CSV table of C-alpha atoms in Angstrom, one decimal:
chain,number,residue,atom,x,y,z
A,1,HIS,CA,21.8,-42.2,-10.6
A,2,PRO,CA,18.1,-42.9,-9.8
A,3,PRO,CA,17.6,-40.8,-6.6
A,4,TYR,CA,19.3,-37.8,-8.3
A,5,THR,CA,17.0,-38.3,-11.3
A,6,LEU,CA,13.9,-38.4,-9.2
A,7,GLU,CA,14.9,-35.3,-7.3
A,8,LEU,CA,15.5,-33.4,-10.6
A,9,ILE,CA,12.1,-34.5,-11.9
A,10,PHE,CA,10.4,-33.4,-8.7
A,11,LYS,CA,12.2,-30.1,-8.7
A,12,SER,CA,11.3,-29.4,-12.3
A,13,PHE,CA,7.7,-30.4,-11.7
A,14,MET,CA,7.5,-28.0,-8.8
A,15,GLN,CA,8.9,-25.2,-10.9
A,16,LEU,CA,6.4,-25.9,-13.6
A,17,LEU,CA,3.6,-25.9,-11.0
A,18,ASP,CA,4.8,-22.7,-9.5
A,19,ARG,CA,4.9,-21.0,-12.9
A,20,TYR,CA,1.5,-22.4,-13.9
A,21,LEU,CA,-0.2,-21.2,-10.7
A,22,LEU,CA,1.4,-17.8,-10.8
A,23,ALA,CA,0.4,-17.3,-14.4
A,24,GLN,CA,-3.2,-18.3,-13.5
A,25,PHE,CA,-3.2,-15.9,-10.6
A,26,ILE,CA,-2.0,-13.0,-12.8
A,27,ARG,CA,-4.6,-13.9,-15.5
A,28,HIS,CA,-7.4,-14.0,-13.1
A,29,PHE,CA,-6.2,-10.8,-11.4
A,30,LEU,CA,-6.1,-8.9,-14.7
A,31,THR,CA,-9.5,-10.3,-15.7
A,32,LEU,CA,-11.1,-9.3,-12.4
A,33,ASN,CA,-9.4,-5.9,-12.7
A,34,ILE,CA,-10.9,-5.2,-16.0
A,35,ALA,CA,-14.4,-6.4,-14.9
A,36,PHE,CA,-14.6,-4.5,-11.7
A,37,THR,CA,-13.1,-1.3,-12.9
A,38,SER,CA,-15.3,-1.3,-16.0
A,39,LEU,CA,-18.4,-1.7,-13.8
A,40,TYR,CA,-17.3,1.0,-11.4
A,41,LEU,CA,-16.5,3.4,-14.1
A,42,LEU,CA,-19.7,2.7,-16.0
A,43,ILE,CA,-21.7,3.6,-12.8
A,44,ASP,CA,-19.6,6.6,-12.1
A,45,PHE,CA,-19.9,7.8,-15.7
A,46,PHE,CA,-23.7,7.9,-15.5
A,47,GLU,CA,-23.6,9.6,-12.1
A,48,LYS,CA,-21.3,12.4,-13.2
A,49,PHE,CA,-21.8,12.9,-16.9
A,50,ASP,CA,-24.8,15.3,-16.4
A,51,GLU,CA,-22.6,17.6,-14.3
A,52,PHE,CA,-19.9,17.6,-17.1
A,53,SER,CA,-22.6,18.4,-19.6
A,54,GLU,CA,-24.1,21.2,-17.5
A,55,ALA,CA,-20.7,22.7,-17.1
A,56,GLY,CA,-20.2,22.6,-20.9
A,57,LYS,CA,-17.1,20.6,-20.7
A,58,PRO,CA,-15.8,18.8,-23.9
A,59,MET,CA,-15.8,15.0,-24.2
A,60,SER,CA,-12.0,15.0,-24.2
A,61,LEU,CA,-12.0,16.3,-20.6
A,62,VAL,CA,-14.6,13.7,-19.6
A,63,ILE,CA,-12.4,10.9,-21.1
A,64,SER,CA,-9.3,12.3,-19.4
A,65,PHE,CA,-11.1,12.4,-16.0
A,66,PHE,CA,-12.2,8.8,-16.1
A,67,MET,CA,-8.9,7.5,-17.5
A,68,LEU,CA,-7.0,9.3,-14.8
A,69,ASN,CA,-9.4,8.0,-12.2
A,70,LEU,CA,-8.5,4.4,-13.1
A,71,PRO,CA,-5.5,4.1,-10.8
A,72,TYR,CA,-7.6,5.3,-7.8
A,73,VAL,CA,-10.4,2.8,-8.6
A,74,VAL,CA,-7.9,-0.1,-8.8
A,75,ASP,CA,-6.3,1.0,-5.6
A,76,GLN,CA,-9.6,1.0,-3.7
A,77,LEU,CA,-10.4,-2.5,-5.1
A,78,ASN,CA,-6.9,-3.8,-4.2
A,79,PRO,CA,-7.9,-6.2,-1.3
A,80,VAL,CA,-10.9,-7.8,-3.1
A,81,LEU,CA,-8.9,-8.2,-6.3
A,82,ILE,CA,-6.1,-10.1,-4.5
A,83,LEU,CA,-8.6,-12.2,-2.5
A,84,LEU,CA,-10.7,-13.2,-5.5
A,85,SER,CA,-7.8,-13.8,-7.8
A,86,GLY,CA,-6.2,-16.3,-5.3
A,87,VAL,CA,-9.6,-17.9,-4.4
A,88,ILE,CA,-10.5,-18.5,-8.1
A,89,THR,CA,-7.0,-19.8,-9.0
A,90,PHE,CA,-7.1,-22.2,-6.1
A,91,GLY,CA,-10.7,-23.1,-6.7
A,92,VAL,CA,-10.2,-24.1,-10.3
A,93,LEU,CA,-7.3,-26.2,-9.2
A,94,ASN,CA,-9.5,-27.9,-6.6
A,95,ASN,CA,-12.5,-28.2,-9.0
A,96,ASN,CA,-10.4,-30.1,-11.5
A,97,ASN,CA,-9.2,-32.6,-8.8
A,98,GLU,CA,-5.7,-31.3,-9.4
A,99,LEU,CA,-5.4,-30.3,-5.8
A,100,LEU,CA,-6.4,-33.9,-4.7
A,101,ALA,CA,-3.8,-35.4,-7.0
A,102,LEU,CA,-1.1,-33.1,-5.8
A,103,LYS,CA,-1.8,-33.8,-2.2
A,104,ALA,CA,-1.9,-37.6,-3.0
A,105,ALA,CA,1.6,-37.2,-4.5
A,106,GLY,CA,2.8,-36.0,-1.1
A,107,ILE,CA,3.1,-32.3,-1.9
A,108,PRO,CA,2.2,-30.3,1.2
A,109,LEU,CA,-0.5,-27.6,0.9
A,110,ARG,CA,2.0,-24.9,1.9
A,111,LYS,CA,4.0,-25.5,-1.3
A,112,ILE,CA,0.9,-25.6,-3.5
A,113,ILE,CA,-0.3,-22.2,-2.3
A,114,ARG,CA,3.2,-20.7,-2.4
A,115,PRO,CA,2.9,-19.2,-5.9
A,116,ILE,CA,-0.5,-17.8,-5.2
A,117,LEU,CA,0.9,-16.0,-2.1
A,118,ILE,CA,3.9,-14.8,-4.2
A,119,GLY,CA,1.4,-13.4,-6.7
A,120,SER,CA,-0.4,-11.6,-3.9
A,121,VAL,CA,2.9,-10.1,-2.6
A,122,ILE,CA,3.9,-9.0,-6.2
A,123,ALA,CA,0.4,-7.3,-6.6
A,124,THR,CA,0.7,-5.6,-3.2
A,125,THR,CA,4.2,-4.3,-4.1
A,126,ILE,CA,2.8,-2.8,-7.3
A,127,PHE,CA,0.0,-1.1,-5.3
A,128,ILE,CA,2.5,0.3,-2.8
A,129,LEU,CA,4.7,1.7,-5.7
A,130,ALA,CA,1.6,3.2,-7.3
A,131,ALA,CA,0.5,4.8,-4.0
A,132,GLN,CA,3.9,6.4,-3.7
A,133,LEU,CA,4.6,7.4,-7.3
A,134,LEU,CA,1.4,7.4,-9.4
A,135,LEU,CA,-1.7,8.1,-7.3
A,136,PRO,CA,-0.7,11.5,-5.9
A,137,LYS,CA,-0.4,12.9,-9.4
A,138,THR,CA,-3.5,11.3,-10.9
A,139,ILE,CA,-5.8,12.1,-8.0
A,140,ALA,CA,-4.6,15.8,-7.9
A,141,VAL,CA,-5.5,16.2,-11.5
A,142,THR,CA,-9.0,14.5,-11.2
A,143,ASN,CA,-9.7,16.6,-8.1
A,144,ASP,CA,-8.9,19.7,-10.1
A,145,ILE,CA,-11.1,18.6,-13.0
A,146,TRP,CA,-14.0,17.6,-10.8
A,147,PHE,CA,-14.0,20.3,-8.1
A,148,GLU,CA,-12.7,23.3,-9.9
A,149,GLN,CA,-13.4,22.9,-13.6
A,150,VAL,CA,-16.7,21.1,-13.4
A,151,ARG,CA,-18.2,22.2,-10.1
A,152,GLY,CA,-16.6,25.7,-10.3
A,153,LYS,CA,-15.3,25.5,-6.8
A,154,VAL,CA,-11.9,26.9,-5.8
A,155,PRO,CA,-10.0,26.6,-2.5
A,156,LEU,CA,-11.3,29.4,-0.3
A,157,GLY,CA,-8.8,29.2,2.5
A,158,ILE,CA,-6.1,27.4,4.4
A,159,PHE,CA,-5.6,25.1,7.3
A,160,ARG,CA,-3.3,26.2,10.1
A,161,ASN,CA,-2.6,24.9,13.6
A,162,GLY,CA,-5.8,22.9,13.9
A,163,ARG,CA,-8.1,25.7,12.4
A,164,ASP,CA,-9.7,26.2,9.0
A,165,TYR,CA,-9.7,29.8,7.6
A,166,PHE,CA,-11.9,30.5,4.6
A,167,LYS,CA,-12.6,33.7,2.6
A,168,GLY,CA,-16.2,34.1,1.5
A,169,ASN,CA,-17.8,36.6,-0.8
A,170,GLU,CA,-18.6,39.0,2.1
A,171,GLY,CA,-16.6,37.9,5.1
A,172,PHE,CA,-14.2,35.4,6.7
A,173,TYR,CA,-14.8,32.1,8.4
A,174,SER,CA,-12.7,30.5,11.1
A,175,PHE,CA,-13.4,27.2,12.9
A,176,GLN,CA,-12.3,23.8,13.9
A,177,TRP,CA,-13.8,20.9,11.9
A,178,PRO,CA,-13.0,17.7,13.9
A,179,ASN,CA,-14.9,15.4,11.6
A,180,LYS,CA,-15.2,16.2,7.9
A,181,GLU,CA,-18.1,13.7,7.6
A,182,LYS,CA,-20.2,15.7,10.0
A,183,ILE,CA,-21.3,19.3,9.5
A,184,ILE,CA,-20.5,20.4,13.1
A,185,PHE,CA,-17.9,23.1,13.7
A,186,ARG,CA,-16.2,24.1,16.9
A,187,ASP,CA,-15.0,27.6,18.0
A,188,PHE,CA,-16.8,29.1,15.0
A,189,SER,CA,-16.5,32.7,13.9
A,190,TYR,CA,-17.7,34.8,11.0
A,191,SER,CA,-16.5,38.3,10.5
A,192,THR,CA,-17.2,41.1,7.9
A,193,TRP,CA,-14.9,44.0,7.0
A,194,ASP,CA,-15.3,47.3,5.3
A,195,GLU,CA,-13.3,48.6,2.4
A,196,ASN,CA,-10.6,50.0,4.8
A,197,TYR,CA,-10.3,46.5,6.4
A,198,ASN,CA,-12.0,47.6,9.6
A,199,ILE,CA,-14.2,45.0,11.2
A,200,LYS,CA,-17.9,45.6,10.8
A,201,SER,CA,-19.4,42.6,12.6
A,202,LEU,CA,-18.3,39.4,14.3
A,203,ALA,CA,-20.4,36.3,15.1
A,204,SER,CA,-18.6,33.8,17.3
A,205,ALA,CA,-19.9,30.6,18.9
A,206,GLU,CA,-18.7,27.5,20.7
A,207,PHE,CA,-20.5,25.3,18.1
A,208,ALA,CA,-22.1,25.8,14.7
A,209,ASN,CA,-24.4,23.4,12.9
A,210,TRP,CA,-25.7,23.6,9.3
A,211,VAL,CA,-29.4,23.0,9.2
A,212,PRO,CA,-30.4,23.9,5.6
A,213,PRO,CA,-30.9,26.7,4.8
A,214,MET,CA,-29.8,28.2,8.1
A,215,TRP,CA,-26.6,28.2,10.2
A,216,VAL,CA,-27.4,27.5,13.9
A,217,LEU,CA,-24.9,29.0,16.3
A,218,LYS,CA,-24.8,27.9,19.9
A,219,THR,CA,-23.4,29.7,23.0
A,220,GLY,CA,-21.7,32.8,21.6
A,221,GLN,CA,-22.1,36.4,20.9
A,222,ILE,CA,-22.7,38.9,18.0
A,223,ILE,CA,-20.5,42.0,17.9
A,224,GLU,CA,-21.7,44.8,15.6
A,225,ARG,CA,-20.3,48.3,14.9
A,226,ASP,CA,-22.9,51.1,15.0
A,227,GLU,CA,-22.9,54.4,13.1
A,228,THR,CA,-20.8,56.1,15.8
A,229,GLY,CA,-18.0,53.4,15.5
A,230,SER,CA,-18.8,51.8,18.8
A,231,PHE,CA,-19.2,48.1,19.1
A,232,ILE,CA,-22.3,46.4,20.6
A,233,SER,CA,-22.1,42.9,22.0
A,234,LYS,CA,-25.2,40.6,22.1
A,235,PRO,CA,-24.7,37.2,23.8
A,236,PHE,CA,-26.9,34.3,22.8
A,237,LYS,CA,-27.5,30.6,23.6
A,238,VAL,CA,-28.9,29.8,20.2
A,239,PHE,CA,-28.8,32.0,17.1
A,240,THR,CA,-29.8,31.2,13.5
A,241,GLN,CA,-28.5,33.2,10.6
A,242,ARG,CA,-28.2,33.0,6.8
A,243,PHE,CA,-24.5,33.4,5.8
A,244,PRO,CA,-23.5,33.8,2.2
A,245,GLU,CA,-21.8,30.5,2.1
A,246,THR,CA,-22.8,26.9,3.0
A,247,PRO,CA,-20.4,24.0,4.1
A,248,ASP,CA,-20.6,22.7,0.6
A,249,ASP,CA,-18.7,25.9,-0.5
A,250,PHE,CA,-15.8,25.0,1.7
A,251,LEU,CA,-13.7,23.0,-0.7
A,252,VAL,CA,-12.3,19.9,1.0
A,253,PRO,CA,-11.4,17.4,-1.7
A,254,GLU,CA,-13.0,14.1,-1.3
A,255,TYR,CA,-9.8,12.2,-1.5
A,256,GLU,CA,-7.6,14.8,0.0
A,257,SER,CA,-5.3,12.4,1.9
A,258,ALA,CA,-5.0,10.2,-1.2
A,259,GLU,CA,-3.4,13.1,-3.0
A,260,LYS,CA,-0.3,12.6,-0.8
A,261,SER,CA,2.3,10.0,-1.3
A,262,LEU,CA,3.2,7.5,1.5
A,263,THR,CA,6.3,9.6,2.3
A,264,GLY,CA,4.1,12.7,2.2
A,265,LEU,CA,1.7,11.2,4.7
A,266,PHE,CA,4.6,10.3,7.0
A,267,SER,CA,6.2,13.7,6.8
A,268,ASP,CA,2.9,15.3,7.8
A,269,ILE,CA,3.1,13.7,11.2
A,270,SER,CA,6.0,15.9,12.2
A,271,LYS,CA,4.4,19.0,10.7
A,272,GLN,CA,1.4,19.1,13.0
A,273,ASP,CA,1.5,21.3,16.1
A,274,LEU,CA,-1.6,20.0,17.9
A,275,ALA,CA,-1.8,16.6,19.5
A,276,ILE,CA,-5.1,15.7,17.9
A,277,GLU,CA,-3.7,16.7,14.5
A,278,LYS,CA,-0.6,14.5,15.0
A,279,THR,CA,-2.9,11.6,16.0
A,280,ARG,CA,-5.1,12.1,12.9
A,281,ALA,CA,-1.9,12.3,10.7
A,282,ARG,CA,-0.6,9.0,12.2
A,283,ALA,CA,-4.0,7.4,11.7
A,284,GLU,CA,-3.9,8.5,8.0
A,285,PHE,CA,-0.4,7.1,7.4
A,286,TYR,CA,-0.7,3.8,9.2
A,287,GLY,CA,-4.3,3.3,7.9
A,288,ARG,CA,-3.0,3.8,4.3
A,289,ILE,CA,-0.2,1.2,4.8
A,290,SER,CA,-2.5,-1.4,6.4
A,291,TYR,CA,-5.1,-1.0,3.6
A,292,LEU,CA,-2.5,-1.6,0.9
A,293,LEU,CA,-1.5,-4.8,2.8
A,294,LEU,CA,-5.0,-6.0,3.5
A,295,GLY,CA,-5.3,-8.2,0.5
A,296,ILE,CA,-2.7,-10.7,1.8
A,297,PRO,CA,-4.5,-11.5,5.1
A,298,LEU,CA,-7.8,-11.8,3.3
A,299,LEU,CA,-6.3,-14.3,0.9
A,300,LEU,CA,-4.8,-16.3,3.7
A,301,LEU,CA,-8.2,-16.7,5.2
A,302,GLY,CA,-10.1,-17.1,1.9
A,303,LEU,CA,-8.0,-20.2,0.8
A,304,PRO,CA,-8.9,-22.5,3.8
A,305,ILE,CA,-12.5,-21.2,3.6
A,306,LEU,CA,-12.6,-22.5,0.0
A,307,ILE,CA,-11.3,-25.9,1.1
A,308,ILE,CA,-13.7,-26.2,4.0
A,309,SER,CA,-16.7,-25.2,1.7
A,310,TYR,CA,-15.7,-28.0,-0.8
A,311,GLN,CA,-15.3,-30.5,2.0
A,312,LYS,CA,-18.7,-29.8,3.5
A,313,TRP,CA,-20.9,-28.9,0.4
A,314,GLY,CA,-18.8,-30.0,-2.6
A,315,ARG,CA,-19.4,-26.7,-4.3
A,316,ASP,CA,-16.1,-24.7,-3.8
A,317,LEU,CA,-16.4,-21.6,-5.9
A,318,SER,CA,-20.2,-21.2,-5.7
A,319,ILE,CA,-19.8,-20.9,-1.9
A,320,ALA,CA,-16.4,-19.6,-1.6
A,321,ILE,CA,-16.7,-16.5,-3.9
A,322,PRO,CA,-19.8,-15.1,-2.1
A,323,VAL,CA,-18.3,-15.8,1.3
A,324,SER,CA,-15.0,-14.2,0.2
A,325,CYS,CA,-16.9,-11.0,-1.0
A,326,PHE,CA,-18.8,-10.9,2.3
A,327,MET,CA,-15.5,-11.3,4.2
A,328,ALA,CA,-13.9,-8.5,2.2
A,329,PHE,CA,-16.8,-6.1,2.9
A,330,PHE,CA,-16.8,-7.2,6.5
A,331,ALA,CA,-13.1,-6.4,6.8
A,332,TRP,CA,-13.6,-3.1,5.0
A,333,GLY,CA,-16.3,-2.2,7.5
A,334,ILE,CA,-14.2,-3.1,10.6
A,335,TRP,CA,-11.2,-1.4,9.1
A,336,GLY,CA,-13.1,1.8,8.4
A,337,THR,CA,-14.6,1.9,11.9
A,338,LEU,CA,-11.3,1.5,13.5
A,339,GLN,CA,-9.8,4.2,11.4
A,340,SER,CA,-12.6,6.6,12.4
A,341,LEU,CA,-11.9,5.8,16.1
A,342,ALA,CA,-8.2,6.3,15.6
A,343,LYS,CA,-8.6,9.7,13.9
A,344,ALA,CA,-10.9,10.8,16.7
A,345,GLY,CA,-8.2,9.8,19.2
A,346,THR,CA,-10.2,7.0,20.8
A,347,LEU,CA,-7.8,4.3,19.7
A,348,TRP,CA,-4.1,4.2,19.1
A,349,PRO,CA,-3.3,4.5,15.4
A,350,ILE,CA,-1.1,1.4,15.0
A,351,PRO,CA,-3.4,-1.2,16.7
A,352,ALA,CA,-6.4,0.4,14.9
A,353,ALA,CA,-4.6,0.1,11.5
A,354,PHE,CA,-3.2,-3.4,11.7
A,355,SER,CA,-5.5,-5.3,14.0
A,356,VAL,CA,-7.7,-6.5,11.1
A,357,ASN,CA,-4.7,-7.6,9.1
A,358,ILE,CA,-3.2,-9.5,12.0
A,359,VAL,CA,-6.4,-11.2,13.2
A,360,PHE,CA,-7.4,-12.3,9.7
A,361,ALA,CA,-3.8,-13.5,8.9
A,362,LEU,CA,-3.5,-15.6,12.1
A,363,ILE,CA,-7.0,-17.2,11.6
A,364,GLY,CA,-6.1,-18.0,8.0
A,365,LEU,CA,-2.7,-19.5,8.9
A,366,TYR,CA,-4.3,-21.6,11.6
A,367,LEU,CA,-6.9,-23.0,9.3
A,368,LEU,CA,-4.3,-23.7,6.6
A,369,LYS,CA,-2.1,-25.5,9.0
A,370,LYS,CA,-5.1,-27.7,10.0
A,371,GLN,CA,-5.8,-28.5,6.4
A,372,ASP,CA,-2.1,-29.4,5.8
A,373,LEU,CA,-2.0,-32.0,8.6
């Protein structure tokens, strides 16, 4: 029966097209993955190899470190890998006039890009599974190698109820560290003790800054025990002092939150006692989820940008790839800024985490719909 035959032919053709585009997406994804991770690891290798050599570590440990660091590198490149894989796949289709032929045959744009979007969803799912099952283990090992075995640092303290407690060579530190990116401490104290665990001196301040090579304490007091066992208090507005440790000695792993799985980040929310710590934990969790999903909204916006660049300038990939890279870095910048504001309690965690995803996805869907008319 002719209509039935044509329907079968069309259905078979669409299945072939879907498999072809999905295979092209996977091929470009793997190629970009190898290229970007190789470049990243090469730069990272030359930056860190001297420290491995100075620490006298064997080449086997160096190789283990960089191999175990691969999942983290790929995870960080997740959005741009998905974006560029889809843009290049679609761009090659467009550059060979295959897109024009498909649209001339009456196939809507949404069906043409469907396998590319399916590929992005598959890649995102793999990244989510890796974030839950693989990354916590590999990052914990690489942090141990880099911080403890290479740099010789060991955890000096604990974090409890919004305060950090660290044991130094001669005394104990206690403070709040609201922003780990800034060397500014609140409610700072440093105390020394004798062999019988009796306090010898205590320096406390509302704020403490690190101005190398000195600590600068602001608005506080110094309490010292004299020879008679009495304590003398000396208040101050500004006081500078050399303590045995510097902020670099306080081991806070660079990727501390990444050592936790997605379920671990979620469970941390209920474990926090202070409101600011709960807010920070929520921002960490929702921010991690939104970053893992960021590649799909970027791809939705990157595809119509490619079509528009071809229509206006006739050079699809030569324009679309640089624009896509700029868009990815722009999204990273906005996302990072919103995360910082959310952790500081300025913005609500959920809107801060997903606003970039939603805005980019809506703009992309709108432009794709216009191109499909």
